[in-house]
Short mmCIF file of C-alpha atoms and ligand atoms in Angstrom, two decimals:
data_model
loop_
_atom_site.label_atom_id
_atom_site.label_comp_id
_atom_site.label_asym_id
_atom_site.label_seq_id
_atom_site.Cartn_x
_atom_site.Cartn_y
_atom_site.Cartn_z
CA VAL A 445 131.37 -8.53 -32.03
CA ILE A 446 130.06 -9.47 -28.57
CA GLU A 447 127.52 -12.21 -28.00
CA LEU A 448 126.52 -13.40 -24.54
CA ARG A 449 124.08 -16.34 -24.45
CA ASP A 450 122.21 -16.90 -21.20
CA VAL A 451 125.24 -16.03 -19.07
CA THR A 452 125.02 -16.55 -15.33
CA ARG A 453 127.62 -15.86 -12.63
CA THR A 454 126.90 -16.95 -9.09
CA TYR A 455 128.81 -16.85 -5.82
CA GLY A 456 128.24 -19.10 -2.84
CA MET A 457 125.93 -22.10 -2.58
CA GLY A 458 122.47 -23.12 -1.44
CA ASP A 459 120.45 -20.45 0.36
CA ALA A 460 123.42 -18.12 0.31
CA THR A 461 123.80 -18.16 -3.47
CA ILE A 462 124.23 -14.69 -4.91
CA ARG A 463 123.22 -14.42 -8.56
CA ALA A 464 125.51 -11.53 -9.54
CA VAL A 465 124.64 -12.05 -13.23
CA ASP A 466 121.44 -14.01 -13.83
CA GLY A 467 120.71 -15.34 -17.33
CA VAL A 468 121.95 -12.43 -19.43
CA SER A 469 121.84 -12.55 -23.23
CA LEU A 470 123.30 -9.62 -25.10
CA GLU A 471 124.54 -8.86 -28.61
CA VAL A 472 126.74 -5.87 -29.36
CA PRO A 473 127.45 -5.24 -33.06
CA ASP A 474 130.86 -4.01 -34.21
CA GLY A 475 131.39 -0.30 -33.59
CA GLN A 476 128.43 0.26 -31.27
CA TYR A 477 128.69 2.62 -28.25
CA VAL A 478 126.75 1.08 -25.36
CA ALA A 479 126.13 2.55 -21.90
CA LEU A 480 125.50 -0.03 -19.16
CA MET A 481 123.55 1.43 -16.26
CA GLY A 482 121.80 0.13 -13.15
CA THR A 483 121.68 0.23 -9.38
CA SER A 484 124.65 -0.41 -7.12
CA GLY A 485 125.15 -4.19 -6.89
CA SER A 486 123.08 -4.96 -10.02
CA GLY A 487 125.91 -6.91 -11.70
CA LYS A 488 127.52 -4.39 -14.06
CA SER A 489 131.14 -4.92 -12.99
CA THR A 490 130.65 -8.67 -12.90
CA LEU A 491 129.33 -8.58 -16.46
CA MET A 492 132.23 -6.36 -17.54
CA ASN A 493 134.74 -8.80 -16.06
CA ILE A 494 133.20 -11.59 -18.12
CA LEU A 495 133.28 -9.42 -21.27
CA GLY A 496 136.93 -8.58 -20.58
CA CYS A 497 137.88 -12.28 -20.22
CA LEU A 498 138.87 -11.65 -16.60
CA ASP A 499 136.20 -13.94 -15.19
CA THR A 500 134.31 -16.95 -16.53
CA PRO A 501 130.54 -17.46 -16.33
CA THR A 502 129.08 -20.15 -14.06
CA SER A 503 126.90 -21.12 -17.06
CA GLY A 504 126.10 -19.81 -20.54
CA SER A 505 128.54 -18.84 -23.27
CA TYR A 506 130.47 -15.81 -24.50
CA TRP A 507 131.34 -15.38 -28.15
CA LEU A 508 133.86 -12.65 -28.97
CA ARG A 509 134.27 -12.00 -32.69
CA GLY A 510 132.85 -15.40 -33.51
CA ARG A 511 135.09 -17.40 -31.15
CA GLU A 512 133.73 -19.05 -28.05
CA VAL A 513 135.87 -17.66 -25.25
CA SER A 514 135.58 -20.65 -22.91
CA ARG A 515 137.16 -22.82 -25.66
CA LEU A 516 140.28 -20.67 -25.88
CA ASP A 517 143.49 -21.67 -24.11
CA ASP A 518 145.31 -19.33 -21.73
CA ASP A 519 147.71 -18.00 -24.37
CA ALA A 520 144.93 -17.11 -26.79
CA LEU A 521 142.99 -15.43 -23.94
CA ALA A 522 146.04 -13.43 -22.86
CA GLU A 523 146.53 -12.38 -26.47
CA ILE A 524 142.96 -11.07 -26.71
CA ARG A 525 143.16 -9.31 -23.35
CA ASN A 526 146.44 -7.59 -24.18
CA ARG A 527 145.88 -6.60 -27.78
CA GLU A 528 142.20 -6.35 -28.55
CA ILE A 529 140.53 -5.22 -25.33
CA GLY A 530 141.18 -2.07 -23.34
CA PHE A 531 139.79 -2.25 -19.77
CA VAL A 532 139.27 0.65 -17.39
CA PHE A 533 138.61 -0.72 -13.90
CA GLN A 534 136.17 0.81 -11.41
CA SER A 535 139.02 1.08 -8.91
CA PHE A 536 141.72 1.88 -11.50
CA ASN A 537 144.11 -0.95 -10.49
CA LEU A 538 147.27 1.03 -11.18
CA LEU A 539 150.55 -0.42 -9.92
CA PRO A 540 151.52 1.81 -6.98
CA ARG A 541 155.29 1.50 -7.43
CA LEU A 542 155.24 2.50 -11.10
CA THR A 543 154.93 6.03 -12.44
CA ALA A 544 152.00 7.09 -14.63
CA GLN A 545 154.25 6.66 -17.69
CA GLN A 546 155.30 3.17 -16.62
CA ASN A 547 151.72 2.16 -15.81
CA VAL A 548 150.56 3.23 -19.26
CA GLU A 549 153.49 1.42 -20.94
CA LEU A 550 152.71 -1.88 -19.22
CA PRO A 551 150.23 -3.34 -21.75
CA LEU A 552 152.61 -2.38 -24.56
CA SER A 553 155.44 -4.37 -22.96
CA TYR A 554 153.12 -7.38 -22.69
CA ALA A 555 152.42 -6.92 -26.41
CA ARG A 556 156.22 -6.80 -26.92
CA VAL A 557 156.26 -3.34 -28.47
CA PRO A 558 159.88 -2.07 -28.72
CA PRO A 559 161.00 0.52 -26.08
CA GLN A 560 161.19 3.64 -28.28
CA GLU A 561 157.71 3.14 -29.65
CA ARG A 562 156.38 2.18 -26.19
CA HIS A 563 157.68 5.39 -24.58
CA ARG A 564 156.27 7.53 -27.37
CA ARG A 565 152.82 5.93 -27.41
CA ALA A 566 152.48 6.07 -23.62
CA ARG A 567 153.49 9.72 -23.59
CA GLU A 568 150.90 10.51 -26.28
CA ALA A 569 148.18 8.58 -24.44
CA LEU A 570 148.87 10.58 -21.26
CA ALA A 571 148.79 13.83 -23.23
CA ARG A 572 145.41 12.90 -24.70
CA VAL A 573 143.92 12.68 -21.18
CA GLY A 574 145.59 15.93 -20.12
CA LEU A 575 148.33 14.40 -17.96
CA ALA A 576 151.57 15.02 -19.84
CA ASP A 577 152.90 16.85 -16.76
CA ARG A 578 152.19 13.92 -14.41
CA ALA A 579 154.11 11.25 -16.34
CA GLU A 580 156.72 10.79 -13.60
CA HIS A 581 154.27 10.76 -10.68
CA ARG A 582 153.25 7.60 -8.87
CA PRO A 583 149.59 6.91 -8.03
CA THR A 584 149.99 8.13 -4.44
CA GLU A 585 151.25 11.42 -5.82
CA MET A 586 148.19 12.07 -7.95
CA SER A 587 144.57 12.99 -7.36
CA GLY A 588 141.73 10.47 -7.72
CA GLY A 589 140.69 11.93 -11.04
CA GLN A 590 144.26 11.90 -12.30
CA CYS A 591 144.60 8.20 -11.41
CA GLN A 592 141.35 7.52 -13.22
CA ARG A 593 142.68 9.24 -16.31
CA VAL A 594 145.93 7.25 -16.19
CA ALA A 595 143.77 4.09 -16.14
CA ILE A 596 141.94 5.39 -19.22
CA ALA A 597 145.21 6.17 -21.01
CA ARG A 598 146.49 2.68 -20.18
CA ALA A 599 143.34 1.11 -21.67
CA LEU A 600 143.60 3.18 -24.86
CA VAL A 601 147.35 2.89 -25.49
CA VAL A 602 147.07 -0.59 -27.07
CA GLU A 603 144.66 0.86 -29.63
CA PRO A 604 142.07 -1.78 -28.80
CA THR A 605 139.09 -2.72 -30.96
CA LEU A 606 136.90 -3.05 -27.86
CA LEU A 607 136.94 -0.64 -24.91
CA LEU A 608 135.35 -1.79 -21.64
CA ALA A 609 135.19 1.12 -19.21
CA ASP A 610 133.76 0.63 -15.71
CA GLU A 611 132.65 4.08 -14.53
CA PRO A 612 135.57 5.95 -16.18
CA THR A 613 134.32 9.42 -15.21
CA GLY A 614 133.13 8.75 -11.64
CA ASN A 615 135.96 10.79 -10.14
CA LEU A 616 136.02 13.57 -12.73
CA ASP A 617 134.55 17.05 -12.65
CA THR A 618 132.23 18.16 -15.45
CA ALA A 619 134.89 19.81 -17.58
CA THR A 620 137.31 16.87 -17.42
CA THR A 621 134.44 14.41 -17.99
CA GLU A 622 133.59 16.33 -21.14
CA GLU A 623 137.18 16.03 -22.38
CA ILE A 624 137.16 12.27 -21.85
CA LEU A 625 133.75 11.84 -23.51
CA ALA A 626 134.92 13.91 -26.49
CA LEU A 627 137.96 11.63 -26.78
CA LEU A 628 135.71 8.55 -26.68
CA ASP A 629 133.41 10.07 -29.33
CA GLU A 630 136.43 10.58 -31.56
CA LEU A 631 137.64 7.00 -31.12
CA HIS A 632 134.10 5.71 -31.65
CA ALA A 633 133.86 7.68 -34.91
CA ASN A 634 137.02 5.79 -35.96
CA GLY A 635 135.42 2.41 -35.34
CA LEU A 636 135.98 1.62 -31.64
CA THR A 637 133.31 -0.57 -29.98
CA ILE A 638 132.61 0.81 -26.50
CA VAL A 639 130.80 -0.66 -23.49
CA LEU A 640 130.84 1.89 -20.70
CA VAL A 641 129.34 1.47 -17.22
CA THR A 642 128.06 4.71 -15.82
CA HIS A 643 125.76 6.07 -13.12
CA ASP A 644 125.67 9.45 -14.84
CA ALA A 645 122.65 10.04 -17.06
CA GLU A 646 124.61 12.73 -18.96
CA VAL A 647 127.22 10.15 -19.90
CA GLY A 648 124.50 7.63 -20.79
CA ARG A 649 123.09 10.16 -23.23
CA ARG A 650 126.33 10.14 -25.24
CA ALA A 651 125.96 6.44 -26.05
CA GLU A 652 123.85 5.12 -28.95
CA ARG A 653 122.32 2.43 -26.78
CA VAL A 654 121.54 2.15 -23.06
CA VAL A 655 121.29 -1.27 -21.40
CA THR A 656 119.94 -1.25 -17.84
CA MET A 657 120.59 -4.00 -15.27
CA ARG A 658 118.85 -4.83 -12.03
CA ASP A 659 119.50 -7.80 -9.75
CA GLY A 660 121.77 -9.46 -12.31
CA ARG A 661 119.34 -9.17 -15.24
CA ILE A 662 118.84 -6.84 -18.15
CA VAL A 663 115.58 -4.99 -17.58
CA ASP A 664 115.77 -2.37 -20.32
CA ASP A 665 117.59 -2.00 -23.63
CA ARG A 666 117.01 0.97 -25.89
CA THR A 667 118.82 2.20 -28.98
CA ARG A 668 118.42 5.69 -30.43
CA VAL B 475 134.20 24.86 14.18
CA ILE B 476 136.76 24.84 11.35
CA GLU B 477 139.17 27.68 10.70
CA LEU B 478 141.95 27.48 8.14
CA ARG B 479 144.25 30.49 7.99
CA ASP B 480 146.36 30.90 4.84
CA VAL B 481 147.02 27.16 4.57
CA THR B 482 149.44 25.96 1.93
CA ARG B 483 150.53 22.41 1.10
CA THR B 484 153.28 21.92 -1.43
CA TYR B 485 155.12 18.90 -2.83
CA GLY B 486 158.59 18.94 -4.34
CA MET B 487 161.06 21.78 -4.50
CA GLY B 488 162.27 24.57 -6.72
CA ASP B 489 160.86 24.62 -10.25
CA ALA B 490 159.10 21.33 -9.66
CA THR B 491 157.10 22.60 -6.67
CA ILE B 492 153.45 21.62 -6.85
CA ARG B 493 151.17 23.89 -4.85
CA ALA B 494 148.39 21.37 -4.12
CA VAL B 495 146.77 23.83 -1.69
CA ASP B 496 147.84 27.45 -2.15
CA GLY B 497 147.02 29.98 0.57
CA VAL B 498 143.55 28.83 1.55
CA SER B 499 141.60 30.56 4.31
CA LEU B 500 138.24 29.11 5.24
CA GLU B 501 135.80 29.28 8.15
CA VAL B 502 133.05 26.71 8.63
CA PRO B 503 130.59 27.46 11.45
CA ASP B 504 129.19 24.65 13.61
CA GLY B 505 126.47 22.65 11.88
CA GLN B 506 127.02 23.96 8.35
CA TYR B 507 126.70 21.66 5.30
CA VAL B 508 129.40 22.61 2.78
CA ALA B 509 129.97 21.15 -0.70
CA LEU B 510 133.57 21.43 -1.94
CA MET B 511 133.77 21.34 -5.72
CA GLY B 512 136.39 21.96 -8.39
CA THR B 513 138.33 20.43 -11.25
CA SER B 514 140.32 17.21 -11.01
CA GLY B 515 143.64 18.01 -9.33
CA SER B 516 142.45 21.32 -7.85
CA GLY B 517 143.40 20.34 -4.28
CA LYS B 518 140.14 19.11 -2.75
CA SER B 519 141.43 15.81 -1.34
CA THR B 520 144.59 17.49 -0.11
CA LEU B 521 142.49 20.07 1.74
CA MET B 522 140.28 17.31 3.16
CA ASN B 523 143.31 15.43 4.47
CA ILE B 524 144.42 18.57 6.30
CA LEU B 525 140.92 19.06 7.73
CA GLY B 526 140.87 15.42 8.84
CA CYS B 527 144.23 15.76 10.64
CA LEU B 528 145.72 13.18 8.27
CA ASP B 529 148.20 15.63 6.78
CA THR B 530 149.85 18.82 7.99
CA PRO B 531 150.10 22.08 6.04
CA THR B 532 153.47 23.28 4.73
CA SER B 533 152.49 26.70 6.13
CA GLY B 534 149.47 28.39 7.69
CA SER B 535 147.36 27.14 10.59
CA TYR B 536 144.30 25.00 11.25
CA TRP B 537 142.04 25.66 14.22
CA LEU B 538 139.51 22.94 15.03
CA ARG B 539 136.96 23.92 17.69
CA GLY B 540 139.27 26.65 18.95
CA ARG B 541 142.39 24.48 19.29
CA GLU B 542 145.35 24.88 16.96
CA VAL B 543 145.85 21.43 15.50
CA SER B 544 149.60 21.74 14.87
CA ARG B 545 150.08 22.32 18.63
CA LEU B 546 148.41 19.05 19.58
CA ASP B 547 150.44 15.96 20.44
CA ASP B 548 149.91 12.62 18.72
CA ASP B 549 147.55 11.27 21.39
CA ALA B 550 145.29 14.31 21.26
CA LEU B 551 145.26 14.15 17.44
CA ALA B 552 144.40 10.45 17.47
CA GLU B 553 141.60 11.19 19.94
CA ILE B 554 140.11 13.83 17.63
CA ARG B 555 140.44 11.63 14.56
CA ASN B 556 138.82 8.63 16.22
CA ARG B 557 135.99 10.26 18.14
CA GLU B 558 135.09 13.59 16.57
CA ILE B 559 135.75 13.22 12.87
CA GLY B 560 134.22 10.75 10.41
CA PHE B 561 136.21 10.48 7.17
CA VAL B 562 135.01 8.90 3.92
CA PHE B 563 137.99 8.45 1.61
CA GLN B 564 137.86 8.93 -2.17
CA SER B 565 139.21 5.40 -2.58
CA PHE B 566 137.36 3.95 0.44
CA ASN B 567 140.47 2.51 2.17
CA LEU B 568 138.68 -0.53 3.56
CA LEU B 569 140.83 -3.29 5.03
CA PRO B 570 140.63 -6.12 2.48
CA ARG B 571 140.92 -8.99 4.98
CA LEU B 572 138.10 -7.74 7.20
CA THR B 573 134.41 -8.15 6.54
CA ALA B 574 132.11 -5.15 6.10
CA GLN B 575 130.99 -5.59 9.73
CA GLN B 576 134.59 -5.70 10.98
CA ASN B 577 135.58 -2.69 8.88
CA VAL B 578 132.74 -0.64 10.31
CA GLU B 579 133.57 -1.75 13.90
CA LEU B 580 137.20 -0.68 13.60
CA PRO B 581 136.87 2.99 14.70
CA LEU B 582 134.73 1.82 17.63
CA SER B 583 137.49 -0.53 18.83
CA TYR B 584 139.97 2.36 18.66
CA ALA B 585 137.53 4.36 20.80
CA ARG B 586 137.42 1.35 23.19
CA VAL B 587 133.70 0.76 22.87
CA PRO B 588 132.78 -2.60 24.47
CA PRO B 589 132.12 -5.56 22.07
CA GLN B 590 128.32 -5.89 22.48
CA GLU B 591 127.74 -2.22 21.81
CA ARG B 592 130.31 -2.23 18.96
CA HIS B 593 128.58 -5.11 17.14
CA ARG B 594 125.17 -3.49 17.53
CA ARG B 595 126.24 -0.04 16.36
CA ALA B 596 128.14 -1.40 13.34
CA ARG B 597 125.17 -3.53 12.35
CA GLU B 598 122.85 -0.51 12.58
CA ALA B 599 125.27 1.66 10.56
CA LEU B 600 125.36 -0.95 7.79
CA ALA B 601 121.56 -1.19 7.82
CA ARG B 602 121.28 2.57 7.45
CA VAL B 603 123.26 2.44 4.18
CA GLY B 604 121.23 -0.56 2.92
CA LEU B 605 123.90 -3.22 3.47
CA ALA B 606 122.61 -5.35 6.34
CA ASP B 607 122.86 -8.40 4.06
CA ARG B 608 126.50 -7.79 3.17
CA ALA B 609 127.87 -7.64 6.74
CA GLU B 610 129.93 -10.81 6.35
CA HIS B 611 131.33 -9.99 2.91
CA ARG B 612 134.88 -8.80 2.36
CA PRO B 613 135.63 -5.83 0.05
CA THR B 614 136.57 -8.12 -2.86
CA GLU B 615 133.16 -9.75 -2.54
CA MET B 616 131.24 -6.51 -2.93
CA SER B 617 130.49 -4.05 -5.71
CA GLY B 618 132.17 -0.63 -5.93
CA GLY B 619 129.09 1.14 -4.67
CA GLN B 620 128.70 -1.34 -1.80
CA CYS B 621 132.32 -0.69 -0.74
CA GLN B 622 131.66 3.03 -0.87
CA ARG B 623 128.65 2.60 1.39
CA VAL B 624 130.66 0.52 3.88
CA ALA B 625 133.15 3.41 3.99
CA ILE B 626 130.26 5.80 4.71
CA ALA B 627 128.89 3.53 7.46
CA ARG B 628 132.36 3.35 9.02
CA ALA B 629 132.64 7.16 9.05
CA LEU B 630 129.21 7.56 10.67
CA VAL B 631 129.40 4.78 13.26
CA VAL B 632 131.44 6.88 15.71
CA GLU B 633 128.65 9.47 15.68
CA PRO B 634 131.12 12.24 14.76
CA THR B 635 130.50 15.95 15.14
CA LEU B 636 132.29 16.59 11.82
CA LEU B 637 131.87 14.48 8.70
CA LEU B 638 134.47 14.83 5.93
CA ALA B 639 133.34 12.94 2.85
CA ASP B 640 135.52 12.83 -0.27
CA GLU B 641 133.18 12.05 -3.18
CA PRO B 642 130.95 9.66 -1.18
CA THR B 643 128.46 9.09 -4.02
CA GLY B 644 130.85 8.82 -6.98
CA ASN B 645 130.17 5.10 -7.40
CA LEU B 646 126.45 5.17 -6.65
CA ASP B 647 123.45 5.16 -8.95
CA THR B 648 120.83 7.90 -8.64
CA ALA B 649 118.50 5.98 -6.32
CA THR B 650 121.25 4.91 -3.92
CA THR B 651 122.78 8.42 -4.02
CA GLU B 652 119.40 9.80 -2.98
CA GLU B 653 119.28 7.40 0.00
CA ILE B 654 122.71 8.51 1.16
CA LEU B 655 121.92 12.21 0.72
CA ALA B 656 118.67 11.77 2.66
CA LEU B 657 120.65 10.14 5.46
CA LEU B 658 123.11 13.05 5.47
CA ASP B 659 120.24 15.57 5.52
CA GLU B 660 118.82 13.80 8.58
CA LEU B 661 122.17 13.85 10.40
CA HIS B 662 122.67 17.48 9.42
CA ALA B 663 119.26 18.37 10.85
CA ASN B 664 120.52 16.82 14.10
CA GLY B 665 123.57 19.08 14.22
CA LEU B 666 126.27 17.34 12.13
CA THR B 667 128.78 19.62 10.40
CA ILE B 668 129.45 18.27 6.91
CA VAL B 669 132.17 19.02 4.34
CA LEU B 670 131.54 16.92 1.27
CA VAL B 671 133.65 16.87 -1.91
CA THR B 672 131.60 16.22 -5.00
CA HIS B 673 131.73 16.55 -8.78
CA ASP B 674 127.96 16.18 -8.98
CA ALA B 675 126.03 19.45 -9.23
CA GLU B 676 122.92 17.66 -7.91
CA VAL B 677 124.77 16.77 -4.74
CA GLY B 678 126.19 20.30 -4.50
CA ARG B 679 122.63 21.63 -4.53
CA ARG B 680 121.82 19.74 -1.31
CA ALA B 681 124.46 21.68 0.63
CA GLU B 682 123.84 25.13 2.16
CA ARG B 683 127.15 26.43 0.86
CA VAL B 684 129.34 25.63 -2.16
CA VAL B 685 133.07 26.34 -2.07
CA THR B 686 134.88 25.95 -5.39
CA MET B 687 138.62 25.29 -5.78
CA ARG B 688 140.93 25.67 -8.73
CA ASP B 689 144.70 25.21 -8.78
CA GLY B 690 144.90 24.95 -4.99
CA ARG B 691 142.86 28.09 -4.29
CA ILE B 692 139.30 28.94 -3.41
CA VAL B 693 137.82 30.81 -6.37
CA ASP B 694 134.15 30.88 -5.38
CA ASP B 695 132.21 30.63 -2.13
CA ARG B 696 128.44 31.02 -2.03
CA THR B 697 125.88 30.39 0.68
CA ARG B 698 122.14 30.10 0.06
N1 ATP C 783 152.49 13.19 -3.05
C1 ATP C 783 152.32 14.08 -4.05
N2 ATP C 783 153.40 14.50 -4.75
C2 ATP C 783 153.24 15.37 -5.77
N3 ATP C 783 152.07 15.91 -6.16
C3 ATP C 783 150.96 15.52 -5.49
C4 ATP C 783 151.02 14.58 -4.42
N4 ATP C 783 149.75 14.37 -3.96
C5 ATP C 783 148.94 15.15 -4.70
N5 ATP C 783 149.67 15.84 -5.63
C6 ATP C 783 149.14 16.80 -6.61
O1 ATP C 783 148.37 17.77 -5.89
C7 ATP C 783 147.28 18.21 -6.70
C8 ATP C 783 146.00 18.17 -5.90
O2 ATP C 783 145.65 16.83 -5.63
P1 ATP C 783 144.24 16.47 -4.96
O3 ATP C 783 144.25 14.99 -4.74
O4 ATP C 783 144.02 17.31 -3.75
O5 ATP C 783 143.19 16.89 -6.08
P2 ATP C 783 141.61 16.73 -6.11
O6 ATP C 783 141.04 18.09 -6.19
O7 ATP C 783 141.16 15.86 -4.99
O8 ATP C 783 141.35 16.00 -7.49
P3 ATP C 783 140.26 14.87 -7.92
O9 ATP C 783 138.99 15.61 -8.14
O10 ATP C 783 140.86 14.37 -9.20
O11 ATP C 783 140.18 13.85 -6.86
C9 ATP C 783 147.23 17.29 -7.92
O12 ATP C 783 147.65 18.03 -9.05
C10 ATP C 783 148.20 16.17 -7.60
O13 ATP C 783 148.90 15.72 -8.76
N1 ATP C 784 133.27 -12.57 -4.66
C1 ATP C 784 131.98 -12.31 -4.39
N2 ATP C 784 131.33 -13.06 -3.46
C2 ATP C 784 130.04 -12.81 -3.19
N3 ATP C 784 129.29 -11.85 -3.77
C3 ATP C 784 129.88 -11.07 -4.69
C4 ATP C 784 131.25 -11.25 -5.05
N4 ATP C 784 131.57 -10.32 -5.98
C5 ATP C 784 130.45 -9.59 -6.21
N5 ATP C 784 129.44 -10.04 -5.43
C6 ATP C 784 128.06 -9.52 -5.41
O1 ATP C 784 127.58 -9.51 -6.75
C7 ATP C 784 126.69 -8.39 -6.92
C8 ATP C 784 127.06 -7.65 -8.19
O2 ATP C 784 128.28 -7.00 -8.01
P1 ATP C 784 128.85 -5.99 -9.10
O3 ATP C 784 130.20 -5.56 -8.64
O4 ATP C 784 128.78 -6.61 -10.46
O5 ATP C 784 127.81 -4.79 -9.04
P2 ATP C 784 127.80 -3.40 -9.82
O6 ATP C 784 126.58 -3.35 -10.63
O7 ATP C 784 129.11 -3.18 -10.51
O8 ATP C 784 127.65 -2.36 -8.63
P3 ATP C 784 128.27 -0.87 -8.43
O9 ATP C 784 127.43 0.04 -9.26
O10 ATP C 784 128.05 -0.64 -6.95
O11 ATP C 784 129.70 -0.89 -8.82
C9 ATP C 784 126.79 -7.54 -5.67
O12 ATP C 784 125.59 -7.67 -4.94
C10 ATP C 784 127.98 -8.10 -4.91
O13 ATP C 784 127.80 -8.05 -3.51
MG1 MG C 785 130.67 -1.88 -10.18
MG1 MG C 786 140.36 13.98 -4.91
#
């Protein structure tokens, strides 16, 4: 479902060029659960942004379900981002003036889901991450781990076919992490393709494949 | 150095009252290294904000080095916050329009340290967390773990006597986490009092004492 061919993403020019992603080729078959690991600054979030159609490579190509992403127009890209891909950001990116419920409903309004159904699905998504009682709270009225879970609920509410999660359990205690991983296992068993960035070896162990990055490159790739 | 007596912090009223911190009493002697652990939403960040003089309790009292904090005027509080306490926030709270160097210099300008010395100390603080080569980058031009390390450098640059760190390694890989913990061990050996919130049992093991919270209360407290 995912195919990156020699993808590079640089910042700056000349001596100051930073090769955030440096010639990465990667294939992820439909339904695979991949953990992306590596040192701080190794390029994981940059790669995730490219996979999520939020950033374009400096060179190389990205094929998502057989379509070359750089050839798609803005409408087609927006369609993919809103309906097919769920993205959990490393810094959550919740809208501070909206409640948890409203934040989770947002992708459904972009997908023009009618209000009744939107309210119900958002409420269920929040319940699945253990936050039914925080639906009316704004981000500043919730803990770090609660905000992270709202971001997860928001990514899952569109029922995506591809979940890109950038360190989704970084702010969660062991018990809550386990609940989220169990939820992901369940969705994976039902066909969800998952690429999950993590620094936690325990979380890495739950994936079927671990890809390791260093200095913008893939240095290890092992499947059980 | 720290004494909390029956501190409570609530939000809301009546049936909807949330007891974020619920009757917590805690004493931390000078130079102790404490890990604060507990489930998501258990009140750790709320307690840290009270300890850091960033929030006031709804009831109970907080004595910092023998002075009752609620009796202090704004100037005295600002003095303590800027010179004695280093605070690493769970969501970093870097200023997005300032570079890493400028972010780390900020507490030193509040403490009216002269420019030459400010530049030198900020540069050294960044070097100590492995980010000498990111000094001129803004937060949007750095990875999550790099931002977290800038937040740590900023907390340490004032050479505080009390470090309050809210999940300072949540976005760091194992190797980088080890570097930060080694740095904290070194500062602790030189007399720094540390209260560090973490979800990572490995990090908890580095502390001399682990205090565990649940539903706003302390439910476990063990010292090696
Ligand atoms: N402004 C607020 N209004 C209402 N409730 C709040 C507010 N701020 C925090 N809370 C609630 O207080 C409780 C404690 O929050 P706190 O941020 O201290 O938790 P935490 O232990 O740091 O959690 P985490 O590990 O997820 O960061 C949470 O249940 C949260 O929803
Ligand atoms: N806009 C930018 N300008 C310059 N350099 C950038 C920019 N954005 C990212 N970088 C650099 O690209 C590199 C990769 O960043 P990225 O966020 O992908 O790392 P990461 O693997 O996600 O790290 P972490 O584990 O700390 O989150 C970093 O060294 C970072 O400083
Ligand atoms: Mg990252
Ligand atoms: Mg917290």
